[in-house]
Amino acid sequence: MRFPLLLLSLIIVPDANASSPATPAVAELDGFRITASEYKFFIARMKAGHATRWFSSQKALSPEHWNAPHDGAEGMPVAGLLKQAALDEALAAKARLVLYYEHNLIADPGWDAFQKELVAENEHRARTAALGRPIYGPVRFTPLSYWLHRETQLSLRLAHRLRAGESGPGEDWEREFYEKNKTRIFNSREGILPIERARSIIRSRYFEERVHLLARARLESAEIKVNRHVVAGIPVE
């Protein structure tokens, strides 16, 4: 398996500067912390995805698998590569949350705020279900399903805000996007939609792409600090 690793300029924090044991910080992005609990969430995501792909090809996953050297990685154990990939994903996710925070879409980009939102949302859904009212989506979110739901909603809200305040794509961009995607996106029962009828969809896709580009730029411009002592102490369980 190949893990996608972001090329980031990291400032490694010495052990003496590690956060207090009560609230250990794995890393910081422009001062916004990634806690141990947050990092473990991304490790679990990466581990589940890796295990699924491994089972589909190898049909077995031994207890020794995580400490075995990974092919083509200069002897680095699978667990080490997985932890680095999880750290990259956690940093990218934090950059997106900071972007949403800077656009006033969330009050706090921290992990504790996410967990409080999850509890509040599940309590709201439980009360709604008890009253016999319709619920859209699951009656109860898991941390992963709520994280995915929240990410999607925040991304769409930012795209909508950008669309309201920016002029949008030019004709050249519209035409290029349309030609590349007309058989995949714009194919209807009546045939392929003409570009005139597809422009609303094209504009939506443009601003969704703008969100992705802004998030990448936010990550690449950030000062990132990683506490390797805390990272090393978190196992792949």
PDB file of C-alpha atoms in Angstrom:
ATOM      1  CA  MET A   1       0.000   0.000   0.000  1.00  0.00           C
ATOM      2  CA  ARG A   2       1.186   3.499  -0.708  1.00  0.00           C
ATOM      3  CA  PHE A   3       0.422   6.214   1.807  1.00  0.00           C
ATOM      4  CA  PRO A   4      -0.076   9.781   0.505  1.00  0.00           C
ATOM      5  CA  LEU A   5       2.433  11.969   2.340  1.00  0.00           C
ATOM      6  CA  LEU A   6       2.218  15.746   2.139  1.00  0.00           C
ATOM      7  CA  LEU A   7       5.456  17.649   1.725  1.00  0.00           C
ATOM      8  CA  LEU A   8       5.294  20.029   4.673  1.00  0.00           C
ATOM      9  CA  SER A   9       7.850  22.359   6.227  1.00  0.00           C
ATOM     10  CA  LEU A  10       7.723  21.191   9.831  1.00  0.00           C
ATOM     11  CA  ILE A  11       9.204  22.704  12.947  1.00  0.00           C
ATOM     12  CA  ILE A  12       9.939  19.790  15.273  1.00  0.00           C
ATOM     13  CA  VAL A  13       9.267  20.739  18.872  1.00  0.00           C
ATOM     14  CA  PRO A  14      11.842  19.359  21.316  1.00  0.00           C
ATOM     15  CA  ASP A  15      10.657  17.120  24.130  1.00  0.00           C
ATOM     16  CA  ALA A  16      11.137  19.858  26.709  1.00  0.00           C
ATOM     17  CA  ASN A  17       8.460  21.927  25.010  1.00  0.00           C
ATOM     18  CA  ALA A  18       5.852  19.165  24.961  1.00  0.00           C
ATOM     19  CA  SER A  19       2.372  20.100  26.087  1.00  0.00           C
ATOM     20  CA  SER A  20       1.154  19.188  29.538  1.00  0.00           C
ATOM     21  CA  PRO A  21       0.092  15.533  30.021  1.00  0.00           C
ATOM     22  CA  ALA A  22      -3.513  16.646  30.622  1.00  0.00           C
ATOM     23  CA  THR A  23      -3.869  18.100  27.135  1.00  0.00           C
ATOM     24  CA  PRO A  24      -1.060  16.690  24.981  1.00  0.00           C
ATOM     25  CA  ALA A  25      -0.579  18.438  21.658  1.00  0.00           C
ATOM     26  CA  VAL A  26       0.614  16.278  18.793  1.00  0.00           C
ATOM     27  CA  ALA A  27       1.061  19.295  16.530  1.00  0.00           C
ATOM     28  CA  GLU A  28       0.072  22.900  15.993  1.00  0.00           C
ATOM     29  CA  LEU A  29      -0.935  24.707  12.821  1.00  0.00           C
ATOM     30  CA  ASP A  30      -0.513  28.458  13.274  1.00  0.00           C
ATOM     31  CA  GLY A  31      -1.123  27.901  16.976  1.00  0.00           C
ATOM     32  CA  PHE A  32      -4.243  25.750  16.519  1.00  0.00           C
ATOM     33  CA  ARG A  33      -3.643  22.480  18.316  1.00  0.00           C
ATOM     34  CA  ILE A  34      -4.048  18.889  17.192  1.00  0.00           C
ATOM     35  CA  THR A  35      -4.612  16.858  20.348  1.00  0.00           C
ATOM     36  CA  ALA A  36      -3.733  13.232  20.963  1.00  0.00           C
ATOM     37  CA  SER A  37      -7.416  12.276  20.768  1.00  0.00           C
ATOM     38  CA  GLU A  38      -7.726  14.051  17.438  1.00  0.00           C
ATOM     39  CA  TYR A  39      -4.622  12.323  16.081  1.00  0.00           C
ATOM     40  CA  LYS A  40      -5.909   8.921  17.238  1.00  0.00           C
ATOM     41  CA  PHE A  41      -9.095   9.550  15.273  1.00  0.00           C
ATOM     42  CA  PHE A  42      -7.088   9.964  12.069  1.00  0.00           C
ATOM     43  CA  ILE A  43      -4.911   6.948  12.874  1.00  0.00           C
ATOM     44  CA  ALA A  44      -8.083   4.872  13.209  1.00  0.00           C
ATOM     45  CA  ARG A  45      -9.323   6.191   9.846  1.00  0.00           C
ATOM     46  CA  MET A  46      -6.070   5.314   8.118  1.00  0.00           C
ATOM     47  CA  LYS A  47      -5.833   1.932   9.827  1.00  0.00           C
ATOM     48  CA  ALA A  48      -9.365   0.944   8.797  1.00  0.00           C
ATOM     49  CA  GLY A  49      -8.734   1.921   5.195  1.00  0.00           C
ATOM     50  CA  HIS A  50      -5.411   0.103   5.082  1.00  0.00           C
ATOM     51  CA  ALA A  51      -6.853  -3.039   6.660  1.00  0.00           C
ATOM     52  CA  THR A  52      -9.723  -3.102   4.165  1.00  0.00           C
ATOM     53  CA  ARG A  53      -7.364  -2.825   1.197  1.00  0.00           C
ATOM     54  CA  TRP A  54      -4.989  -5.403   2.668  1.00  0.00           C
ATOM     55  CA  PHE A  55      -7.743  -7.931   3.321  1.00  0.00           C
ATOM     56  CA  SER A  56      -9.024  -7.529  -0.229  1.00  0.00           C
ATOM     57  CA  SER A  57      -5.635  -8.529  -1.639  1.00  0.00           C
ATOM     58  CA  GLN A  58      -3.998 -10.717   1.037  1.00  0.00           C
ATOM     59  CA  LYS A  59      -7.012 -12.239   2.866  1.00  0.00           C
ATOM     60  CA  ALA A  60      -5.174 -12.067   6.185  1.00  0.00           C
ATOM     61  CA  LEU A  61      -3.737  -9.523   8.610  1.00  0.00           C
ATOM     62  CA  SER A  62      -1.362 -10.959  11.195  1.00  0.00           C
ATOM     63  CA  PRO A  63      -0.626  -9.305  14.564  1.00  0.00           C
ATOM     64  CA  GLU A  64       2.929  -8.725  13.341  1.00  0.00           C
ATOM     65  CA  HIS A  65       1.725  -6.838  10.271  1.00  0.00           C
ATOM     66  CA  TRP A  66       1.957  -3.342  11.745  1.00  0.00           C
ATOM     67  CA  ASN A  67       5.607  -3.733  12.764  1.00  0.00           C
ATOM     68  CA  ALA A  68       6.705  -5.408   9.521  1.00  0.00           C
ATOM     69  CA  PRO A  69       8.836  -3.324   7.127  1.00  0.00           C
ATOM     70  CA  HIS A  70       6.854  -1.731   4.334  1.00  0.00           C
ATOM     71  CA  ASP A  71       8.038  -2.540   0.831  1.00  0.00           C
ATOM     72  CA  GLY A  72       9.816   0.373  -0.800  1.00  0.00           C
ATOM     73  CA  ALA A  73       9.950   2.483   2.371  1.00  0.00           C
ATOM     74  CA  GLU A  74      13.566   1.845   3.426  1.00  0.00           C
ATOM     75  CA  GLY A  75      12.527  -0.561   6.135  1.00  0.00           C
ATOM     76  CA  MET A  76      10.038   1.740   7.873  1.00  0.00           C
ATOM     77  CA  PRO A  77       7.313  -0.307   9.608  1.00  0.00           C
ATOM     78  CA  VAL A  78       3.783  -0.190   8.255  1.00  0.00           C
ATOM     79  CA  ALA A  79       2.681   1.461  11.511  1.00  0.00           C
ATOM     80  CA  GLY A  80       5.220   4.252  11.055  1.00  0.00           C
ATOM     81  CA  LEU A  81       4.008   5.031   7.553  1.00  0.00           C
ATOM     82  CA  LEU A  82       0.400   4.887   8.694  1.00  0.00           C
ATOM     83  CA  LYS A  83       1.091   7.302  11.557  1.00  0.00           C
ATOM     84  CA  GLN A  84       2.810   9.754   9.213  1.00  0.00           C
ATOM     85  CA  ALA A  85      -0.088   9.568   6.762  1.00  0.00           C
ATOM     86  CA  ALA A  86      -2.535  10.120   9.651  1.00  0.00           C
ATOM     87  CA  LEU A  87      -0.545  13.162  10.774  1.00  0.00           C
ATOM     88  CA  ASP A  88      -0.620  14.575   7.249  1.00  0.00           C
ATOM     89  CA  GLU A  89      -4.380  14.073   7.090  1.00  0.00           C
ATOM     90  CA  ALA A  90      -4.895  15.620  10.532  1.00  0.00           C
ATOM     91  CA  LEU A  91      -2.899  18.698   9.508  1.00  0.00           C
ATOM     92  CA  ALA A  92      -4.819  19.057   6.239  1.00  0.00           C
ATOM     93  CA  ALA A  93      -8.120  18.717   8.128  1.00  0.00           C
ATOM     94  CA  LYS A  94      -7.013  21.313  10.675  1.00  0.00           C
ATOM     95  CA  ALA A  95      -6.124  23.727   7.862  1.00  0.00           C
ATOM     96  CA  ARG A  96      -9.644  23.332   6.473  1.00  0.00           C
ATOM     97  CA  LEU A  97     -11.191  23.924   9.896  1.00  0.00           C
ATOM     98  CA  VAL A  98      -9.072  27.035  10.403  1.00  0.00           C
ATOM     99  CA  LEU A  99     -10.227  28.246   6.986  1.00  0.00           C
ATOM    100  CA  TYR A 100     -13.875  27.739   8.006  1.00  0.00           C
ATOM    101  CA  TYR A 101     -13.149  29.489  11.300  1.00  0.00           C
ATOM    102  CA  GLU A 102     -11.585  32.458   9.509  1.00  0.00           C
ATOM    103  CA  HIS A 103     -14.728  32.727   7.369  1.00  0.00           C
ATOM    104  CA  ASN A 104     -16.918  32.684  10.518  1.00  0.00           C
ATOM    105  CA  LEU A 105     -18.535  29.353   9.692  1.00  0.00           C
ATOM    106  CA  ILE A 106     -17.525  27.767  12.999  1.00  0.00           C
ATOM    107  CA  ALA A 107     -16.777  29.319  16.383  1.00  0.00           C
ATOM    108  CA  ASP A 108     -13.915  26.986  17.271  1.00  0.00           C
ATOM    109  CA  PRO A 109     -11.729  24.702  15.092  1.00  0.00           C
ATOM    110  CA  GLY A 110     -10.701  22.577  18.074  1.00  0.00           C
ATOM    111  CA  TRP A 111     -11.356  18.885  18.666  1.00  0.00           C
ATOM    112  CA  ASP A 112     -13.295  19.516  21.880  1.00  0.00           C
ATOM    113  CA  ALA A 113     -15.706  21.724  19.936  1.00  0.00           C
ATOM    114  CA  PHE A 114     -16.246  18.928  17.413  1.00  0.00           C
ATOM    115  CA  GLN A 115     -17.008  16.429  20.175  1.00  0.00           C
ATOM    116  CA  LYS A 116     -19.467  18.804  21.847  1.00  0.00           C
ATOM    117  CA  GLU A 117     -21.213  19.341  18.508  1.00  0.00           C
ATOM    118  CA  LEU A 118     -21.459  15.581  18.017  1.00  0.00           C
ATOM    119  CA  VAL A 119     -23.051  15.071  21.444  1.00  0.00           C
ATOM    120  CA  ALA A 120     -25.489  17.948  20.898  1.00  0.00           C
ATOM    121  CA  GLU A 121     -26.457  16.702  17.435  1.00  0.00           C
ATOM    122  CA  ASN A 122     -27.089  13.159  18.661  1.00  0.00           C
ATOM    123  CA  GLU A 123     -29.169  14.437  21.571  1.00  0.00           C
ATOM    124  CA  HIS A 124     -31.221  16.560  19.173  1.00  0.00           C
ATOM    125  CA  ARG A 125     -31.786  13.594  16.862  1.00  0.00           C
ATOM    126  CA  ALA A 126     -32.785  11.354  19.768  1.00  0.00           C
ATOM    127  CA  ARG A 127     -35.378  13.902  20.938  1.00  0.00           C
ATOM    128  CA  THR A 128     -36.692  14.306  17.395  1.00  0.00           C
ATOM    129  CA  ALA A 129     -37.005  10.541  16.946  1.00  0.00           C
ATOM    130  CA  ALA A 130     -38.785  10.195  20.306  1.00  0.00           C
ATOM    131  CA  LEU A 131     -41.402  12.687  19.122  1.00  0.00           C
ATOM    132  CA  GLY A 132     -41.974  10.677  15.956  1.00  0.00           C
ATOM    133  CA  ARG A 133     -40.725  13.444  13.697  1.00  0.00           C
ATOM    134  CA  PRO A 134     -38.761  12.738  10.500  1.00  0.00           C
ATOM    135  CA  ILE A 135     -34.973  12.653  10.690  1.00  0.00           C
ATOM    136  CA  TYR A 136     -32.751  13.159   7.674  1.00  0.00           C
ATOM    137  CA  GLY A 137     -29.749  10.880   7.883  1.00  0.00           C
ATOM    138  CA  PRO A 138     -28.886   8.576  10.785  1.00  0.00           C
ATOM    139  CA  VAL A 139     -30.676   8.674  14.116  1.00  0.00           C
ATOM    140  CA  ARG A 140     -27.250   8.681  15.744  1.00  0.00           C
ATOM    141  CA  PHE A 141     -23.927   9.753  14.244  1.00  0.00           C
ATOM    142  CA  THR A 142     -20.663   7.996  14.965  1.00  0.00           C
ATOM    143  CA  PRO A 143     -17.622  10.280  15.307  1.00  0.00           C
ATOM    144  CA  LEU A 144     -16.534   9.306  11.794  1.00  0.00           C
ATOM    145  CA  SER A 145     -19.935   9.741  10.147  1.00  0.00           C
ATOM    146  CA  TYR A 146     -20.437  13.113  11.837  1.00  0.00           C
ATOM    147  CA  TRP A 147     -16.945  14.238  10.879  1.00  0.00           C
ATOM    148  CA  LEU A 148     -17.688  13.432   7.227  1.00  0.00           C
ATOM    149  CA  HIS A 149     -21.134  15.084   7.419  1.00  0.00           C
ATOM    150  CA  ARG A 150     -19.718  18.217   9.038  1.00  0.00           C
ATOM    151  CA  GLU A 151     -16.858  18.498   6.549  1.00  0.00           C
ATOM    152  CA  THR A 152     -19.280  18.262   3.634  1.00  0.00           C
ATOM    153  CA  GLN A 153     -21.665  20.840   5.059  1.00  0.00           C
ATOM    154  CA  LEU A 154     -18.924  23.334   5.922  1.00  0.00           C
ATOM    155  CA  SER A 155     -17.321  22.997   2.495  1.00  0.00           C
ATOM    156  CA  LEU A 156     -20.661  23.600   0.775  1.00  0.00           C
ATOM    157  CA  ARG A 157     -21.431  26.589   2.994  1.00  0.00           C
ATOM    158  CA  LEU A 158     -18.091  28.190   2.188  1.00  0.00           C
ATOM    159  CA  ALA A 159     -18.599  27.528  -1.527  1.00  0.00           C
ATOM    160  CA  HIS A 160     -22.032  29.180  -1.295  1.00  0.00           C
ATOM    161  CA  ARG A 161     -20.535  32.198   0.462  1.00  0.00           C
ATOM    162  CA  LEU A 162     -17.806  32.540  -2.154  1.00  0.00           C
ATOM    163  CA  ARG A 163     -20.397  32.273  -4.913  1.00  0.00           C
ATOM    164  CA  ALA A 164     -22.359  35.150  -3.398  1.00  0.00           C
ATOM    165  CA  GLY A 165     -19.307  37.403  -3.227  1.00  0.00           C
ATOM    166  CA  GLU A 166     -17.235  36.564  -6.308  1.00  0.00           C
ATOM    167  CA  SER A 167     -17.843  36.911 -10.022  1.00  0.00           C
ATOM    168  CA  GLY A 168     -17.224  33.253 -10.804  1.00  0.00           C
ATOM    169  CA  PRO A 169     -15.458  31.502 -13.671  1.00  0.00           C
ATOM    170  CA  GLY A 170     -14.798  33.028 -17.044  1.00  0.00           C
ATOM    171  CA  GLU A 171     -16.075  31.590 -20.289  1.00  0.00           C
ATOM    172  CA  ASP A 172     -12.808  29.772 -21.030  1.00  0.00           C
ATOM    173  CA  TRP A 173     -12.938  27.927 -17.682  1.00  0.00           C
ATOM    174  CA  GLU A 174     -16.608  27.085 -18.165  1.00  0.00           C
ATOM    175  CA  ARG A 175     -16.009  25.724 -21.645  1.00  0.00           C
ATOM    176  CA  GLU A 176     -12.977  23.661 -20.583  1.00  0.00           C
ATOM    177  CA  PHE A 177     -14.814  22.150 -17.613  1.00  0.00           C
ATOM    178  CA  TYR A 178     -17.857  21.413 -19.739  1.00  0.00           C
ATOM    179  CA  GLU A 179     -15.874  19.662 -22.474  1.00  0.00           C
ATOM    180  CA  LYS A 180     -13.941  17.539 -19.959  1.00  0.00           C
ATOM    181  CA  ASN A 181     -17.028  16.456 -18.040  1.00  0.00           C
ATOM    182  CA  LYS A 182     -20.011  16.621 -20.381  1.00  0.00           C
ATOM    183  CA  THR A 183     -20.405  12.853 -20.800  1.00  0.00           C
ATOM    184  CA  ARG A 184     -19.916  12.186 -17.070  1.00  0.00           C
ATOM    185  CA  ILE A 185     -21.773  15.054 -15.389  1.00  0.00           C
ATOM    186  CA  PHE A 186     -24.096  16.552 -17.963  1.00  0.00           C
ATOM    187  CA  ASN A 187     -25.568  13.408 -19.500  1.00  0.00           C
ATOM    188  CA  SER A 188     -29.352  13.291 -18.961  1.00  0.00           C
ATOM    189  CA  ARG A 189     -32.283  11.271 -20.288  1.00  0.00           C
ATOM    190  CA  GLU A 190     -32.598  13.832 -23.039  1.00  0.00           C
ATOM    191  CA  GLY A 191     -28.939  13.514 -23.962  1.00  0.00           C
ATOM    192  CA  ILE A 192     -26.024  15.755 -23.075  1.00  0.00           C
ATOM    193  CA  LEU A 193     -27.152  19.101 -21.682  1.00  0.00           C
ATOM    194  CA  PRO A 194     -26.062  22.108 -23.739  1.00  0.00           C
ATOM    195  CA  ILE A 195     -23.633  24.378 -21.938  1.00  0.00           C
ATOM    196  CA  GLU A 196     -26.286  27.074 -21.534  1.00  0.00           C
ATOM    197  CA  ARG A 197     -28.350  24.735 -19.331  1.00  0.00           C
ATOM    198  CA  ALA A 198     -25.292  23.420 -17.521  1.00  0.00           C
ATOM    199  CA  ARG A 199     -23.883  26.761 -16.371  1.00  0.00           C
ATOM    200  CA  SER A 200     -25.436  26.654 -12.896  1.00  0.00           C
ATOM    201  CA  ILE A 201     -23.815  23.278 -12.230  1.00  0.00           C
ATOM    202  CA  ILE A 202     -20.522  24.506 -13.682  1.00  0.00           C
ATOM    203  CA  ARG A 203     -20.527  27.533 -11.363  1.00  0.00           C
ATOM    204  CA  SER A 204     -21.228  25.320  -8.351  1.00  0.00           C
ATOM    205  CA  ARG A 205     -18.324  23.050  -9.261  1.00  0.00           C
ATOM    206  CA  TYR A 206     -16.077  26.076  -9.748  1.00  0.00           C
ATOM    207  CA  PHE A 207     -16.685  27.360  -6.235  1.00  0.00           C
ATOM    208  CA  GLU A 208     -16.320  23.883  -4.736  1.00  0.00           C
ATOM    209  CA  GLU A 209     -12.899  23.745  -6.403  1.00  0.00           C
ATOM    210  CA  ARG A 210     -12.136  27.215  -5.016  1.00  0.00           C
ATOM    211  CA  VAL A 211     -12.705  25.867  -1.510  1.00  0.00           C
ATOM    212  CA  HIS A 212     -10.232  23.027  -2.127  1.00  0.00           C
ATOM    213  CA  LEU A 213      -7.633  25.465  -3.464  1.00  0.00           C
ATOM    214  CA  LEU A 214      -8.098  27.832  -0.521  1.00  0.00           C
ATOM    215  CA  ALA A 215      -7.707  24.952   1.936  1.00  0.00           C
ATOM    216  CA  ARG A 216      -4.503  23.775   0.244  1.00  0.00           C
ATOM    217  CA  ALA A 217      -3.125  27.310   0.254  1.00  0.00           C
ATOM    218  CA  ARG A 218      -4.003  27.654   3.958  1.00  0.00           C
ATOM    219  CA  LEU A 219      -2.088  24.465   4.715  1.00  0.00           C
ATOM    220  CA  GLU A 220       0.936  25.386   2.620  1.00  0.00           C
ATOM    221  CA  SER A 221       1.229  28.867   4.160  1.00  0.00           C
ATOM    222  CA  ALA A 222       0.882  27.708   7.774  1.00  0.00           C
ATOM    223  CA  GLU A 223       3.607  27.401  10.382  1.00  0.00           C
ATOM    224  CA  ILE A 224       3.430  23.796  11.523  1.00  0.00           C
ATOM    225  CA  LYS A 225       4.968  22.454  14.719  1.00  0.00           C
ATOM    226  CA  VAL A 226       5.090  18.737  15.477  1.00  0.00           C
ATOM    227  CA  ASN A 227       5.828  17.292  18.912  1.00  0.00           C
ATOM    228  CA  ARG A 228       7.642  14.091  17.983  1.00  0.00           C
ATOM    229  CA  HIS A 229       7.740  12.911  21.598  1.00  0.00           C
ATOM    230  CA  VAL A 230       3.940  12.829  21.749  1.00  0.00           C
ATOM    231  CA  VAL A 231       3.667  11.314  18.253  1.00  0.00           C
ATOM    232  CA  ALA A 232       6.084   8.514  19.151  1.00  0.00           C
ATOM    233  CA  GLY A 233       4.110   7.684  22.279  1.00  0.00           C
ATOM    234  CA  ILE A 234       0.833   7.073  20.442  1.00  0.00           C
ATOM    235  CA  PRO A 235       0.614   3.471  19.205  1.00  0.00           C
ATOM    236  CA  VAL A 236      -1.306   1.988  16.303  1.00  0.00           C
ATOM    237  CA  GLU A 237      -3.758  -0.156  18.259  1.00  0.00           C
TER     238      GLU A 237
END
